[in-house]
Structure formats: structure tokens, C-alpha cells
């Protein structure tokens, strides 16, 4: 079946400003927004809970250890238990804007506007990675850390045995960044082409394929998943269109779904649903089943 809109948030319950991040966890959708709030929805986009997390934009959220972590341009990183959304701890407070948070393998990674990635384990900072650009996107998988802004995607590696970190690859490109299986996906510097690379040090993260002019306007969101032996990528951007791509030796466009607003975030549900966030607090559930 083609991509189609299944549901959307109620106008009286939605965020008042643009969506900045979406995460689906344990049959619930968590949304963050420029209005400073984190909201919780059921899988049908019915509002369950909300909290004023920061006095200004919530730039990023991530989930780990039964907590949701948030960061903002107020310089704070906070943790919130998933069972009550009451602020449990201020993990970090700095004068810099905190752009991205990502939880992986028991550690919290925090990227800021000064190009620092701070690494926390149980609220204790255990390392700092210095990047030469503000952290517009941040993803940690295993011992690899992926950071991006608008010129390069940097792949850095943690060496636990020596407690050292080093950048192993700089690739021309920009955020957003996602990893699907053994593939690394991001956009070119112009923001309209989708680049597909091998996610392998052995291959030196070589390029596999390019989808030229994948969107008419800048791409702002990428996510994907594996379905058996097949891998899929979803993209969205300022042109207000969600696109579905088949990943193989090339990227093949399979379907599109136009929305009413520019797209800012995409995440996957448990059963193949896409949750798509955009301007003015809008969130859609898009399906293809």
C-alpha cells in the first residue's frame, strides 16, 4: 500500500511551536518543541502527559535507563523518569547552548554549540570529544560517534583501553544523519541529495550511492529500518513531503506522501508506522500497511 496519513494530533493538544524531536518508546511517542515542552502521546496520537521542560526551545531528547534526557539553548541538560515526567536531575548546566543528546550503551552523549561532545556515565562526566564545529546532529553507536553540521559528517572512535578518542573519517555532508544496518545516510552540503555510505572502518566509509535532488527543498529529517532482508529509508524536509526509499546498491524512490507543513523530525513506531513532526507543533502518523 502507498504511504498515507492515518492520524494527526488534535489542534487543541498539539505543541504551539515547531517540533524539534520525536522518539517512540514502549508504545508511546515523546515529542519536544520550540515551545519548551515535552509531550507524551499514545500510538494513535492522543495526548497522555506533558511538562514544561525548559523555559525556551527543547532542542533534543533521548531515552535511556528508564529516563528521558532533554537539552536546550538555556544550557541545561535534564533527566526525567519516564513514569512521571518530574525533573529528577540537572545533569549539566553550562553557558553554551546544548544542541543534541543521545543515549547509547549506558552512556549519555551531549553536543553543544562550541563543538564539544561530553560523555556521561550515571551522571558523571567520563570524557570529552572536541569537534571543530557546533553539533547539529549527534549519534553514538558502539565505539563510534557521528557528528555533523553543514559541511562535514565526522566519524570519531572511542578507544576504551586507552581512554582516548579520535576522529577517523571526515566526509563532506551535513545533518541529518542516520545509520541503517551497515549503511550510513546523510545529505550533501546543499541539503537536497541523500548520500549513502558504508558504515565500516574497513571500507573507509566509502560512498555507495547518491539520490540526486531527492527533495526540492532542504532535507531536515532521515530515519530508517530493516525489514527482513530489505532496508528502507524515510526522508522529509521543507518541501512538506515524506518519501520512502528502498536501499540496495542504490536508493530507489518507492512512494511519497505530501503533508501540510514543513517537516522537522521523523521516527519509527513498533509496527512500521512513521511519526512525522513539523512546523507549528503538527505531528502525523503515516502508514504504508
mmCIF file of C-alpha atoms in Angstrom:
data_model
loop_
_atom_site.group_PDB
_atom_site.id
_atom_site.type_symbol
_atom_site.label_atom_id
_atom_site.label_comp_id
_atom_site.label_asym_id
_atom_site.label_seq_id
_atom_site.Cartn_x
_atom_site.Cartn_y
_atom_site.Cartn_z
ATOM 1 C CA UNK A 1 0.000 0.000 0.000
ATOM 2 C CA UNK A 2 1.141 3.578 -0.552
ATOM 3 C CA UNK A 3 2.135 5.953 2.205
ATOM 4 C CA UNK A 4 -0.932 7.592 3.717
ATOM 5 C CA UNK A 5 -1.834 9.726 6.711
ATOM 6 C CA UNK A 6 -3.503 7.615 9.406
ATOM 7 C CA UNK A 7 -3.933 10.254 12.123
ATOM 8 C CA UNK A 8 -2.653 13.593 13.377
ATOM 9 C CA UNK A 9 -2.577 15.446 16.684
ATOM 10 C CA UNK A 10 -5.560 17.456 17.785
ATOM 11 C CA UNK A 11 -5.205 21.211 17.248
ATOM 12 C CA UNK A 12 -6.095 21.848 20.887
ATOM 13 C CA UNK A 13 -3.427 19.423 22.190
ATOM 14 C CA UNK A 14 -0.519 19.974 19.832
ATOM 15 C CA UNK A 15 2.615 21.969 20.597
ATOM 16 C CA UNK A 16 2.369 25.686 19.934
ATOM 17 C CA UNK A 17 5.683 25.892 18.043
ATOM 18 C CA UNK A 18 7.784 23.693 15.727
ATOM 19 C CA UNK A 19 8.584 20.089 16.656
ATOM 20 C CA UNK A 20 12.312 19.617 17.310
ATOM 21 C CA UNK A 21 12.487 15.889 18.133
ATOM 22 C CA UNK A 22 10.398 12.712 18.229
ATOM 23 C CA UNK A 23 11.130 9.378 19.954
ATOM 24 C CA UNK A 24 8.915 6.267 20.024
ATOM 25 C CA UNK A 25 9.425 4.074 23.093
ATOM 26 C CA UNK A 26 7.312 1.354 24.704
ATOM 27 C CA UNK A 27 4.215 2.163 22.651
ATOM 28 C CA UNK A 28 4.419 5.860 23.449
ATOM 29 C CA UNK A 29 5.536 8.809 21.367
ATOM 30 C CA UNK A 30 7.598 11.548 23.022
ATOM 31 C CA UNK A 31 7.772 14.944 21.337
ATOM 32 C CA UNK A 32 9.874 18.038 22.021
ATOM 33 C CA UNK A 33 9.279 21.509 20.685
ATOM 34 C CA UNK A 34 10.461 25.085 20.462
ATOM 35 C CA UNK A 35 7.673 25.862 22.947
ATOM 36 C CA UNK A 36 9.825 24.359 25.725
ATOM 37 C CA UNK A 37 7.526 21.388 26.345
ATOM 38 C CA UNK A 38 7.878 17.616 26.196
ATOM 39 C CA UNK A 39 4.617 15.817 25.435
ATOM 40 C CA UNK A 40 3.698 12.141 25.596
ATOM 41 C CA UNK A 41 1.212 10.542 23.181
ATOM 42 C CA UNK A 42 -0.251 7.103 22.700
ATOM 43 C CA UNK A 43 0.303 5.356 19.377
ATOM 44 C CA UNK A 44 -2.864 6.981 17.993
ATOM 45 C CA UNK A 45 -1.624 10.484 18.900
ATOM 46 C CA UNK A 46 -3.869 11.014 21.893
ATOM 47 C CA UNK A 47 -2.190 13.211 24.499
ATOM 48 C CA UNK A 48 -1.209 11.386 27.710
ATOM 49 C CA UNK A 49 1.049 13.832 29.543
ATOM 50 C CA UNK A 50 3.126 16.978 29.133
ATOM 51 C CA UNK A 51 5.686 19.001 31.036
ATOM 52 C CA UNK A 52 7.314 22.398 30.635
ATOM 53 C CA UNK A 53 10.858 21.079 30.397
ATOM 54 C CA UNK A 54 12.782 24.284 29.649
ATOM 55 C CA UNK A 55 11.910 28.000 29.530
ATOM 56 C CA UNK A 56 12.889 28.076 25.842
ATOM 57 C CA UNK A 57 13.384 25.603 22.998
ATOM 58 C CA UNK A 58 13.897 21.924 23.764
ATOM 59 C CA UNK A 59 16.488 21.175 21.088
ATOM 60 C CA UNK A 60 16.809 17.413 21.572
ATOM 61 C CA UNK A 61 15.604 14.439 23.620
ATOM 62 C CA UNK A 62 16.857 10.885 24.066
ATOM 63 C CA UNK A 63 15.783 7.885 26.168
ATOM 64 C CA UNK A 64 17.899 5.529 28.296
ATOM 65 C CA UNK A 65 17.866 3.911 31.750
ATOM 66 C CA UNK A 66 14.093 4.496 32.021
ATOM 67 C CA UNK A 67 14.635 8.234 31.717
ATOM 68 C CA UNK A 68 14.187 10.859 29.080
ATOM 69 C CA UNK A 69 17.009 13.363 28.767
ATOM 70 C CA UNK A 70 16.455 16.834 27.342
ATOM 71 C CA UNK A 71 18.704 19.704 26.333
ATOM 72 C CA UNK A 72 18.081 23.318 25.418
ATOM 73 C CA UNK A 73 19.544 26.651 24.455
ATOM 74 C CA UNK A 74 19.267 27.531 28.151
ATOM 75 C CA UNK A 75 22.464 25.482 28.674
ATOM 76 C CA UNK A 76 20.764 22.784 30.757
ATOM 77 C CA UNK A 77 20.627 19.021 30.317
ATOM 78 C CA UNK A 78 17.900 17.451 32.463
ATOM 79 C CA UNK A 79 16.685 13.932 33.181
ATOM 80 C CA UNK A 80 13.045 12.932 33.638
ATOM 81 C CA UNK A 81 11.797 9.496 34.824
ATOM 82 C CA UNK A 82 9.515 8.013 32.202
ATOM 83 C CA UNK A 83 6.902 7.054 34.781
ATOM 84 C CA UNK A 84 6.112 10.585 35.991
ATOM 85 C CA UNK A 85 7.992 13.226 33.954
ATOM 86 C CA UNK A 86 9.106 15.062 37.094
ATOM 87 C CA UNK A 87 12.573 16.565 36.718
ATOM 88 C CA UNK A 88 14.882 14.151 38.521
ATOM 89 C CA UNK A 89 18.259 15.742 37.972
ATOM 90 C CA UNK A 90 20.112 18.544 36.251
ATOM 91 C CA UNK A 91 22.857 16.588 34.532
ATOM 92 C CA UNK A 92 24.659 19.634 33.144
ATOM 93 C CA UNK A 93 24.456 23.398 33.295
ATOM 94 C CA UNK A 94 26.748 25.454 31.078
ATOM 95 C CA UNK A 95 26.673 28.901 29.419
ATOM 96 C CA UNK A 96 26.786 27.233 25.992
ATOM 97 C CA UNK A 97 23.682 26.126 24.144
ATOM 98 C CA UNK A 98 23.184 22.357 24.317
ATOM 99 C CA UNK A 99 22.191 21.153 20.850
ATOM 100 C CA UNK A 100 21.945 17.360 20.946
ATOM 101 C CA UNK A 101 21.636 14.470 23.393
ATOM 102 C CA UNK A 102 21.979 10.779 22.542
ATOM 103 C CA UNK A 103 21.976 7.738 24.838
ATOM 104 C CA UNK A 104 23.901 4.620 23.888
ATOM 105 C CA UNK A 105 25.219 1.601 25.769
ATOM 106 C CA UNK A 106 24.775 3.085 29.237
ATOM 107 C CA UNK A 107 26.253 6.473 28.389
ATOM 108 C CA UNK A 108 24.757 9.879 27.650
ATOM 109 C CA UNK A 109 26.368 11.975 24.905
ATOM 110 C CA UNK A 110 25.772 15.740 24.887
ATOM 111 C CA UNK A 111 26.805 18.014 21.995
ATOM 112 C CA UNK A 112 26.915 21.807 22.254
ATOM 113 C CA UNK A 113 27.312 24.919 20.113
ATOM 114 C CA UNK A 114 31.025 25.152 20.938
ATOM 115 C CA UNK A 115 31.814 21.796 19.312
ATOM 116 C CA UNK A 116 32.195 19.731 22.483
ATOM 117 C CA UNK A 117 30.703 16.275 22.991
ATOM 118 C CA UNK A 118 30.555 15.489 26.710
ATOM 119 C CA UNK A 119 30.112 11.854 27.727
ATOM 120 C CA UNK A 120 28.339 10.933 30.975
ATOM 121 C CA UNK A 121 28.012 7.612 32.762
ATOM 122 C CA UNK A 122 25.489 7.647 35.625
ATOM 123 C CA UNK A 123 25.618 11.464 35.718
ATOM 124 C CA UNK A 124 29.422 11.531 35.975
ATOM 125 C CA UNK A 125 31.321 13.040 33.057
ATOM 126 C CA UNK A 126 33.788 10.435 31.820
ATOM 127 C CA UNK A 127 35.107 12.042 28.632
ATOM 128 C CA UNK A 128 35.075 14.993 26.254
ATOM 129 C CA UNK A 129 35.437 14.874 22.481
ATOM 130 C CA UNK A 130 36.430 18.135 20.787
ATOM 131 C CA UNK A 131 34.824 18.703 17.378
ATOM 132 C CA UNK A 132 35.673 21.715 15.238
ATOM 133 C CA UNK A 133 32.069 22.722 14.606
ATOM 134 C CA UNK A 134 28.792 23.120 16.542
ATOM 135 C CA UNK A 135 26.994 19.810 16.957
ATOM 136 C CA UNK A 136 23.878 19.979 14.771
ATOM 137 C CA UNK A 137 23.452 16.202 14.871
ATOM 138 C CA UNK A 138 24.866 13.522 17.149
ATOM 139 C CA UNK A 139 24.628 9.741 17.087
ATOM 140 C CA UNK A 140 26.591 7.210 19.145
ATOM 141 C CA UNK A 141 26.687 3.518 18.214
ATOM 142 C CA UNK A 142 29.121 1.161 19.889
ATOM 143 C CA UNK A 143 32.504 2.872 19.996
ATOM 144 C CA UNK A 144 31.685 5.214 17.094
ATOM 145 C CA UNK A 145 30.373 8.762 17.431
ATOM 146 C CA UNK A 146 28.848 10.535 14.421
ATOM 147 C CA UNK A 147 28.613 14.331 14.463
ATOM 148 C CA UNK A 148 27.510 16.738 11.763
ATOM 149 C CA UNK A 149 26.705 20.312 10.972
ATOM 150 C CA UNK A 150 26.525 21.718 7.424
ATOM 151 C CA UNK A 151 29.977 20.998 5.947
ATOM 152 C CA UNK A 152 31.198 17.638 7.250
ATOM 153 C CA UNK A 153 29.999 14.434 8.853
ATOM 154 C CA UNK A 154 32.713 13.360 11.284
ATOM 155 C CA UNK A 155 33.113 9.778 12.483
ATOM 156 C CA UNK A 156 35.072 9.522 15.735
ATOM 157 C CA UNK A 157 36.098 6.448 17.689
ATOM 158 C CA UNK A 158 36.414 5.793 21.398
ATOM 159 C CA UNK A 159 39.362 3.604 22.447
ATOM 160 C CA UNK A 160 38.273 2.313 25.889
ATOM 161 C CA UNK A 161 41.579 0.643 26.613
ATOM 162 C CA UNK A 162 43.496 3.919 26.403
ATOM 163 C CA UNK A 163 40.549 6.251 27.227
ATOM 164 C CA UNK A 164 41.340 8.152 24.020
ATOM 165 C CA UNK A 165 39.018 9.454 21.313
ATOM 166 C CA UNK A 166 39.987 10.350 17.777
ATOM 167 C CA UNK A 167 38.288 11.319 14.518
ATOM 168 C CA UNK A 168 38.758 8.550 11.973
ATOM 169 C CA UNK A 169 36.870 9.993 8.984
ATOM 170 C CA UNK A 170 35.612 13.359 7.756
ATOM 171 C CA UNK A 171 33.073 13.165 4.923
ATOM 172 C CA UNK A 172 31.637 16.121 3.057
ATOM 173 C CA UNK A 173 27.994 16.406 4.016
ATOM 174 C CA UNK A 174 25.581 17.738 6.610
ATOM 175 C CA UNK A 175 22.912 16.750 9.092
ATOM 176 C CA UNK A 176 20.608 14.905 9.478
ATOM 177 C CA UNK A 177 22.486 11.616 9.966
ATOM 178 C CA UNK A 178 21.147 8.100 10.470
ATOM 179 C CA UNK A 179 22.543 4.551 10.440
ATOM 180 C CA UNK A 180 20.544 1.647 8.991
ATOM 181 C CA UNK A 181 22.234 -1.719 9.349
ATOM 182 C CA UNK A 182 25.658 -1.365 7.767
ATOM 183 C CA UNK A 183 24.719 1.847 5.931
ATOM 184 C CA UNK A 184 25.390 5.457 6.911
ATOM 185 C CA UNK A 185 22.957 8.027 5.494
ATOM 186 C CA UNK A 186 23.129 11.817 5.458
ATOM 187 C CA UNK A 187 22.722 14.692 2.996
ATOM 188 C CA UNK A 188 25.138 16.623 0.849
ATOM 189 C CA UNK A 189 26.188 20.164 1.725
ATOM 190 C CA UNK A 190 23.360 21.570 -0.366
ATOM 191 C CA UNK A 191 20.882 19.563 1.682
ATOM 192 C CA UNK A 192 18.900 18.153 -1.260
ATOM 193 C CA UNK A 193 20.860 14.993 -2.178
ATOM 194 C CA UNK A 194 20.810 11.871 0.009
ATOM 195 C CA UNK A 195 24.218 10.198 0.361
ATOM 196 C CA UNK A 196 24.545 6.507 1.191
ATOM 197 C CA UNK A 197 27.885 5.291 2.581
ATOM 198 C CA UNK A 198 29.218 2.073 4.019
ATOM 199 C CA UNK A 199 29.261 2.231 7.817
ATOM 200 C CA UNK A 200 32.586 0.428 8.033
ATOM 201 C CA UNK A 201 36.085 1.474 9.028
ATOM 202 C CA UNK A 202 37.483 -1.318 6.841
ATOM 203 C CA UNK A 203 35.941 0.277 3.734
ATOM 204 C CA UNK A 204 36.857 3.776 4.980
ATOM 205 C CA UNK A 205 33.153 4.635 4.932
ATOM 206 C CA UNK A 206 33.149 4.661 1.139
ATOM 207 C CA UNK A 207 30.200 6.061 -0.787
ATOM 208 C CA UNK A 208 27.722 3.529 -2.125
ATOM 209 C CA UNK A 209 25.020 5.608 -3.784
ATOM 210 C CA UNK A 210 23.569 9.093 -4.216
ATOM 211 C CA UNK A 211 19.959 10.144 -4.705
ATOM 212 C CA UNK A 212 20.378 13.428 -6.577
ATOM 213 C CA UNK A 213 17.774 16.112 -5.884
ATOM 214 C CA UNK A 214 15.949 13.737 -3.557
ATOM 215 C CA UNK A 215 13.832 16.676 -2.379
ATOM 216 C CA UNK A 216 13.061 20.033 -3.936
ATOM 217 C CA UNK A 217 13.990 21.857 -0.719
ATOM 218 C CA UNK A 218 16.425 21.141 2.124
ATOM 219 C CA UNK A 219 16.081 17.739 3.813
ATOM 220 C CA UNK A 220 15.652 18.051 7.572
ATOM 221 C CA UNK A 221 14.819 14.502 8.709
ATOM 222 C CA UNK A 222 16.034 10.967 7.943
ATOM 223 C CA UNK A 223 15.255 7.638 9.580
ATOM 224 C CA UNK A 224 15.134 4.029 8.500
ATOM 225 C CA UNK A 225 14.839 0.384 9.445
ATOM 226 C CA UNK A 226 15.474 -3.159 8.292
ATOM 227 C CA UNK A 227 12.537 -5.360 7.326
ATOM 228 C CA UNK A 228 13.845 -8.880 6.910
ATOM 229 C CA UNK A 229 16.452 -8.752 4.172
ATOM 230 C CA UNK A 230 15.290 -5.347 2.949
ATOM 231 C CA UNK A 231 16.352 -1.953 4.261
ATOM 232 C CA UNK A 232 14.256 1.211 3.998
ATOM 233 C CA UNK A 233 14.962 4.922 4.372
ATOM 234 C CA UNK A 234 12.449 7.709 5.023
ATOM 235 C CA UNK A 235 13.156 11.367 4.343
ATOM 236 C CA UNK A 236 11.379 14.665 4.803
ATOM 237 C CA UNK A 237 12.121 18.345 4.551
ATOM 238 C CA UNK A 238 10.973 21.854 3.862
ATOM 239 C CA UNK A 239 9.105 20.738 0.736
ATOM 240 C CA UNK A 240 6.439 19.142 3.021
ATOM 241 C CA UNK A 241 6.837 15.652 1.529
ATOM 242 C CA UNK A 242 7.690 12.327 3.199
ATOM 243 C CA UNK A 243 9.494 9.930 0.869
ATOM 244 C CA UNK A 244 10.163 6.201 1.179
ATOM 245 C CA UNK A 245 13.344 4.728 -0.367
ATOM 246 C CA UNK A 246 14.481 1.159 -0.928
ATOM 247 C CA UNK A 247 18.148 0.686 -0.001
ATOM 248 C CA UNK A 248 20.283 -1.673 -2.081
ATOM 249 C CA UNK A 249 23.208 -0.878 -4.358
ATOM 250 C CA UNK A 250 21.315 2.361 -4.988
ATOM 251 C CA UNK A 251 18.499 4.356 -3.435
ATOM 252 C CA UNK A 252 15.182 3.762 -5.196
ATOM 253 C CA UNK A 253 12.202 6.011 -4.529
ATOM 254 C CA UNK A 254 9.173 3.832 -3.732
ATOM 255 C CA UNK A 255 6.476 6.230 -2.555
ATOM 256 C CA UNK A 256 5.726 9.765 -1.356
ATOM 257 C CA UNK A 257 3.217 11.368 0.994
ATOM 258 C CA UNK A 258 2.568 15.128 0.934
ATOM 259 C CA UNK A 259 1.797 16.859 4.236
ATOM 260 C CA UNK A 260 0.501 20.308 5.128
ATOM 261 C CA UNK A 261 3.620 21.666 6.834
ATOM 262 C CA UNK A 262 7.428 21.613 6.534
ATOM 263 C CA UNK A 263 8.873 18.501 8.187
ATOM 264 C CA UNK A 264 11.372 18.706 11.041
ATOM 265 C CA UNK A 265 11.541 15.185 12.523
ATOM 266 C CA UNK A 266 10.702 11.559 11.666
ATOM 267 C CA UNK A 267 10.766 8.462 13.866
ATOM 268 C CA UNK A 268 9.538 4.869 13.553
ATOM 269 C CA UNK A 269 6.830 3.132 15.580
ATOM 270 C CA UNK A 270 6.722 -0.551 16.501
ATOM 271 C CA UNK A 271 4.678 -1.724 13.525
ATOM 272 C CA UNK A 272 6.155 0.245 10.665
ATOM 273 C CA UNK A 273 4.278 3.465 11.370
ATOM 274 C CA UNK A 274 6.059 6.729 10.779
ATOM 275 C CA UNK A 275 5.592 9.597 13.186
ATOM 276 C CA UNK A 276 6.338 12.874 11.447
ATOM 277 C CA UNK A 277 6.741 16.202 13.225
ATOM 278 C CA UNK A 278 6.718 19.597 11.629
ATOM 279 C CA UNK A 279 6.046 23.295 11.856
ATOM 280 C CA UNK A 280 3.550 24.795 14.324
ATOM 281 C CA UNK A 281 3.518 21.679 16.535
ATOM 282 C CA UNK A 282 1.940 19.342 13.990
ATOM 283 C CA UNK A 283 2.532 15.577 14.317
ATOM 284 C CA UNK A 284 1.263 12.961 11.872
ATOM 285 C CA UNK A 285 1.142 9.183 11.894
ATOM 286 C CA UNK A 286 1.903 7.931 8.369
ATOM 287 C CA UNK A 287 1.497 4.275 7.432
ATOM 288 C CA UNK A 288 2.105 2.044 4.448
ATOM 289 C CA UNK A 289 0.375 -1.155 5.629
#
